[in-house]
Short mmCIF file of C-alpha atoms in Angstrom, two decimals:
data_model
loop_
_atom_site.label_atom_id
_atom_site.label_comp_id
_atom_site.label_asym_id
_atom_site.label_seq_id
_atom_site.Cartn_x
_atom_site.Cartn_y
_atom_site.Cartn_z
CA MET A 1 -85.16 -130.17 7.83
CA LYS A 2 -81.79 -129.75 9.48
CA TRP A 3 -79.86 -130.64 6.33
CA GLN A 4 -81.96 -128.14 4.32
CA VAL A 5 -81.18 -125.37 6.82
CA ILE A 6 -77.48 -126.26 6.75
CA LEU A 7 -77.52 -126.26 2.93
CA LEU A 8 -79.15 -122.82 2.85
CA ILE A 9 -76.58 -121.47 5.29
CA VAL A 10 -73.72 -122.90 3.24
CA LEU A 11 -75.16 -121.43 0.02
CA ALA A 12 -75.70 -118.07 1.66
CA ILE A 13 -72.10 -117.99 2.96
CA PHE A 14 -70.78 -119.07 -0.45
CA GLY A 15 -72.93 -116.48 -2.22
CA GLY A 16 -71.72 -113.79 0.16
CA TYR A 17 -68.15 -114.79 -0.43
CA LEU A 18 -68.58 -114.54 -4.21
CA VAL A 19 -70.20 -111.11 -3.98
CA ILE A 20 -67.44 -109.73 -1.75
CA SER A 21 -64.60 -111.33 -3.71
CA THR A 22 -65.80 -109.98 -7.06
CA MET A 23 -66.41 -106.54 -5.55
CA THR A 24 -62.79 -106.43 -4.46
CA GLY A 25 -61.34 -108.39 -7.41
CA PRO A 26 -60.15 -107.09 -10.79
CA PHE A 27 -62.98 -108.57 -12.89
CA GLU A 28 -66.72 -108.98 -12.57
CA PRO A 29 -67.84 -112.03 -14.55
CA VAL A 30 -71.01 -111.08 -16.43
CA GLY A 31 -71.48 -113.95 -18.87
CA ARG A 32 -72.06 -114.60 -22.55
CA LEU A 33 -72.46 -111.59 -24.86
CA GLY A 34 -74.17 -113.09 -27.93
CA PHE A 35 -75.19 -116.28 -29.75
CA VAL A 36 -74.00 -115.78 -33.33
CA LYS A 37 -72.09 -113.23 -35.38
CA LEU A 38 -74.21 -110.39 -36.73
CA ALA A 39 -71.45 -108.68 -38.70
CA ASN A 40 -67.76 -108.91 -39.44
CA PRO A 41 -65.66 -107.43 -37.94
CA ASP A 42 -67.72 -108.55 -34.97
CA MET A 43 -66.41 -106.16 -32.27
CA TYR A 44 -65.99 -102.58 -33.39
CA PRO A 45 -67.56 -99.17 -32.57
CA GLY A 46 -71.22 -99.15 -33.43
CA HIS A 47 -71.63 -102.94 -33.69
CA ALA A 48 -74.76 -104.18 -31.91
CA HIS A 49 -72.83 -106.44 -29.52
CA SER A 50 -70.27 -103.74 -28.83
CA GLN A 51 -73.01 -101.26 -27.94
CA LEU A 52 -74.62 -103.84 -25.68
CA LEU A 53 -71.34 -104.44 -23.86
CA ALA A 54 -70.87 -100.69 -23.32
CA GLU A 55 -74.39 -100.58 -21.85
CA TYR A 56 -73.46 -103.39 -19.43
CA ALA A 57 -70.45 -101.37 -18.32
CA LYS A 58 -72.43 -98.18 -17.85
CA GLU A 59 -75.08 -99.98 -15.79
CA LYS A 60 -72.30 -101.16 -13.45
CA GLY A 61 -70.70 -97.73 -13.29
CA SER A 62 -67.60 -98.94 -15.10
CA LYS A 63 -65.48 -97.05 -17.61
CA CYS A 64 -64.18 -100.25 -19.18
CA ALA A 65 -65.33 -103.72 -20.21
CA LEU A 66 -63.43 -106.87 -21.16
CA VAL A 67 -64.51 -109.26 -23.89
CA VAL A 68 -62.62 -112.53 -24.32
CA HIS A 69 -62.24 -114.57 -27.50
CA PHE A 70 -60.66 -117.58 -29.13
CA ALA A 71 -57.58 -116.23 -30.97
CA GLY A 72 -57.94 -115.90 -34.72
CA ASP A 73 -56.52 -113.51 -37.28
CA SER A 74 -57.51 -110.34 -35.43
CA ASN A 75 -55.10 -108.25 -33.37
CA TYR A 76 -57.83 -107.81 -30.71
CA ARG A 77 -57.29 -104.10 -30.35
CA HIS A 78 -58.99 -102.02 -27.67
CA TYR A 79 -61.29 -99.20 -28.77
CA LYS A 80 -63.85 -96.76 -27.44
CA GLU A 81 -67.60 -97.41 -27.62
CA GLY A 82 -68.78 -94.00 -26.63
CA ASP A 83 -67.16 -93.29 -23.26
CA VAL A 84 -66.50 -96.96 -22.52
CA LEU A 85 -63.15 -98.56 -23.31
CA ILE A 86 -63.67 -102.04 -24.79
CA ILE A 87 -60.65 -104.23 -24.07
CA GLU A 88 -60.32 -107.38 -26.15
CA MET A 89 -58.27 -110.40 -25.06
CA ALA A 90 -57.98 -113.72 -26.87
CA PHE A 91 -56.33 -116.97 -25.88
CA ILE A 92 -54.23 -119.41 -27.84
CA ASP A 93 -54.51 -123.04 -26.71
CA THR A 94 -51.09 -124.47 -27.49
CA ASN A 95 -52.57 -128.02 -27.27
CA GLY A 96 -55.85 -127.24 -28.99
CA THR A 97 -57.28 -127.02 -32.50
CA GLY A 98 -58.09 -123.28 -32.47
CA ALA A 99 -61.34 -121.42 -33.00
CA GLU A 100 -62.22 -123.38 -36.16
CA GLY A 101 -61.21 -126.84 -34.99
CA ALA A 102 -63.36 -129.61 -33.61
CA THR A 103 -63.97 -129.68 -29.84
CA ASN A 104 -62.18 -132.37 -27.87
CA TYR A 105 -64.83 -133.05 -25.23
CA MET A 106 -62.70 -135.37 -23.09
CA ASP A 107 -59.99 -132.73 -22.94
CA SER A 108 -62.57 -130.07 -22.11
CA LEU A 109 -63.88 -132.21 -19.25
CA LYS A 110 -60.36 -132.60 -17.83
CA LEU A 111 -59.82 -128.82 -17.99
CA ALA A 112 -63.19 -128.21 -16.27
CA LEU A 113 -62.37 -130.64 -13.46
CA PHE A 114 -58.66 -130.00 -12.92
CA GLY A 115 -58.06 -126.57 -14.45
CA VAL A 116 -55.69 -125.50 -17.22
CA PRO A 117 -52.06 -126.55 -16.75
CA ASP A 118 -49.59 -123.66 -16.45
CA GLY A 119 -48.09 -122.72 -19.78
CA ARG A 120 -50.83 -124.23 -21.91
CA TYR A 121 -52.57 -120.96 -22.76
CA LYS A 122 -51.05 -117.87 -24.39
CA PHE A 123 -52.92 -114.58 -24.59
CA LYS A 124 -53.26 -111.94 -27.30
CA ALA A 125 -54.29 -108.26 -27.13
CA ASP A 126 -53.45 -105.25 -29.32
CA GLY A 127 -51.28 -107.46 -31.52
CA LEU A 128 -49.15 -108.53 -28.53
CA THR A 129 -48.78 -112.09 -27.34
CA PHE A 130 -48.37 -112.84 -23.64
CA ASN A 131 -46.94 -116.20 -22.52
CA ASN A 132 -48.65 -116.19 -19.14
CA TRP A 133 -51.77 -114.86 -17.44
CA ASN A 134 -49.91 -112.58 -15.03
CA ASP A 135 -48.46 -110.53 -17.86
CA ALA A 136 -51.77 -110.46 -19.75
CA ARG A 137 -53.59 -109.43 -16.58
CA LYS A 138 -51.14 -106.57 -15.92
CA TYR A 139 -51.68 -105.34 -19.47
CA ILE A 140 -55.46 -105.30 -19.11
CA LYS A 141 -55.27 -103.49 -15.76
CA LYS A 142 -52.82 -100.93 -17.23
CA LEU A 143 -55.21 -100.10 -20.07
CA ALA A 144 -58.12 -99.86 -17.66
CA ALA A 145 -56.20 -97.59 -15.28
CA GLN A 146 -55.26 -95.29 -18.16
CA ASN A 147 -58.98 -94.90 -18.83
CA GLY A 148 -59.75 -94.05 -15.23
CA GLN A 149 -61.16 -97.43 -14.22
CA GLU A 150 -62.19 -97.87 -10.61
CA GLY A 151 -63.37 -101.18 -9.26
CA PRO A 152 -63.78 -104.48 -11.11
CA ILE A 153 -63.98 -104.58 -14.91
CA PRO A 154 -67.15 -106.27 -16.27
CA MET A 155 -66.05 -109.34 -18.24
CA VAL A 156 -67.97 -111.27 -20.90
CA TRP A 157 -67.12 -114.06 -23.28
CA HIS A 158 -67.96 -113.20 -26.88
CA GLY A 159 -70.13 -116.28 -27.18
CA THR A 160 -70.71 -116.33 -30.96
CA ALA A 161 -70.86 -119.85 -32.40
CA ARG A 162 -69.71 -120.09 -36.00
CA SER A 163 -71.38 -123.50 -36.42
CA GLY A 164 -73.72 -125.86 -34.60
CA ASN A 165 -76.59 -125.10 -32.25
CA PRO A 166 -75.69 -121.89 -30.32
CA ILE A 167 -77.88 -122.95 -27.43
CA PHE A 168 -75.50 -125.87 -26.72
CA SER A 169 -72.27 -124.50 -28.18
CA GLN A 170 -71.04 -121.73 -25.89
CA GLY A 171 -69.06 -120.12 -28.67
CA CYS A 172 -66.09 -117.80 -28.88
CA GLY A 173 -64.03 -117.20 -25.72
CA PHE A 174 -65.88 -119.49 -23.33
CA PRO A 175 -62.75 -121.36 -22.11
CA LEU A 176 -60.90 -118.12 -21.40
CA TYR A 177 -63.79 -116.73 -19.35
CA PHE A 178 -63.78 -119.94 -17.31
CA TYR A 179 -59.99 -119.83 -16.99
CA ILE A 180 -59.85 -116.23 -15.77
CA THR A 181 -62.68 -116.72 -13.28
CA TRP A 182 -60.95 -119.84 -11.88
CA LYS A 183 -57.60 -118.06 -11.61
CA GLU A 184 -59.12 -115.00 -9.88
CA TYR A 185 -61.85 -116.50 -7.68
CA GLY A 186 -61.35 -120.27 -7.51
CA GLN A 187 -62.77 -123.43 -9.00
CA PHE A 188 -66.29 -123.36 -7.52
CA ALA A 189 -66.72 -119.69 -8.31
CA ALA A 190 -65.83 -120.51 -11.92
CA TYR A 191 -68.61 -123.12 -12.05
CA TYR A 192 -71.09 -120.69 -10.55
CA TYR A 193 -70.23 -117.79 -12.87
CA VAL A 194 -70.23 -120.03 -15.94
CA LEU A 195 -73.72 -121.35 -15.18
CA LYS A 196 -74.96 -117.90 -14.33
CA GLY A 197 -73.27 -116.47 -17.40
CA MET A 198 -74.98 -118.97 -19.70
CA LEU A 199 -78.30 -117.39 -18.76
CA THR A 200 -77.14 -113.81 -19.42
CA PRO A 201 -78.12 -113.55 -23.10
CA TYR A 202 -81.56 -115.12 -22.46
CA LEU A 203 -82.28 -112.36 -19.95
CA ASN A 204 -80.45 -109.37 -21.37
CA LEU A 205 -79.77 -109.81 -25.09
CA PRO A 206 -82.26 -107.69 -27.10
CA TYR A 207 -81.40 -109.64 -30.26
CA ARG A 208 -81.90 -113.05 -28.58
CA ASP A 209 -84.88 -114.18 -30.66
CA TYR A 210 -83.47 -112.94 -33.93
CA GLU A 211 -80.08 -114.57 -33.36
CA LEU A 212 -81.54 -117.92 -32.34
CA GLN A 213 -84.23 -118.03 -35.04
CA HIS A 214 -81.75 -117.12 -37.81
CA ALA A 215 -78.64 -118.82 -36.35
CA SER A 216 -78.00 -121.24 -39.21
CA GLU A 217 -78.45 -118.47 -41.83
CA LEU A 218 -76.12 -116.08 -40.02
CA GLN A 219 -73.54 -118.84 -39.52
CA TYR A 220 -73.70 -119.63 -43.26
CA TYR A 221 -73.35 -115.95 -44.17
CA TYR A 222 -70.36 -115.56 -41.87
CA THR A 223 -68.48 -118.65 -43.05
CA HIS A 224 -69.09 -117.64 -46.69
CA ASP A 225 -67.79 -114.07 -46.20
CA MET A 226 -71.27 -112.51 -46.54
CA LEU A 227 -71.21 -110.61 -43.26
CA ASN A 228 -68.25 -108.39 -44.12
CA TYR A 229 -69.27 -104.74 -43.68
CA GLN A 230 -65.94 -102.96 -43.81
#
């Protein structure tokens, strides 16, 4: 019984630390936003996932929200969803294969265990490229401050998987969410918020069943330019 009591105390202390650190930190890790793309462009005013992210922000009393992506052709511009400023940030893995490339699972394991080496990631927002996280972070905070942000900014990873089973594939932006959480709150906090964040769409995504039941169709439509609604 003693070890169980000790374990509960340790978990309680750790949980309290996470709550306090995120309350006083710049970002509040929320989790995964969606499973598959519903339309292209996939983050713009009125899009289902964009509206959902704005609702997350309002529930938390925030005037801004951050969604992170793999870098592709987009400029990842910020925009307003109602009164909420949606800030987009993507990462470029200088050693990786990009959003459309195959996953190197051994490399992913090394990053999960030891973190991302300095200089490996670059960051993109509003058509600008930042060579380090400090500069990218300052830019996000500047945008948020201009919109009257107070307190931590709710952060999600986009989560849409363009191929494969979206239950297992964590989709767009997952490594950047993990990276930011590690940089801001530490390694074990990153593990906690990733595991917690994986559950977010199962609990809060109103389109969960539709996205999962029609995942292969929606992935086919997206990769064959059949989800373009511009």
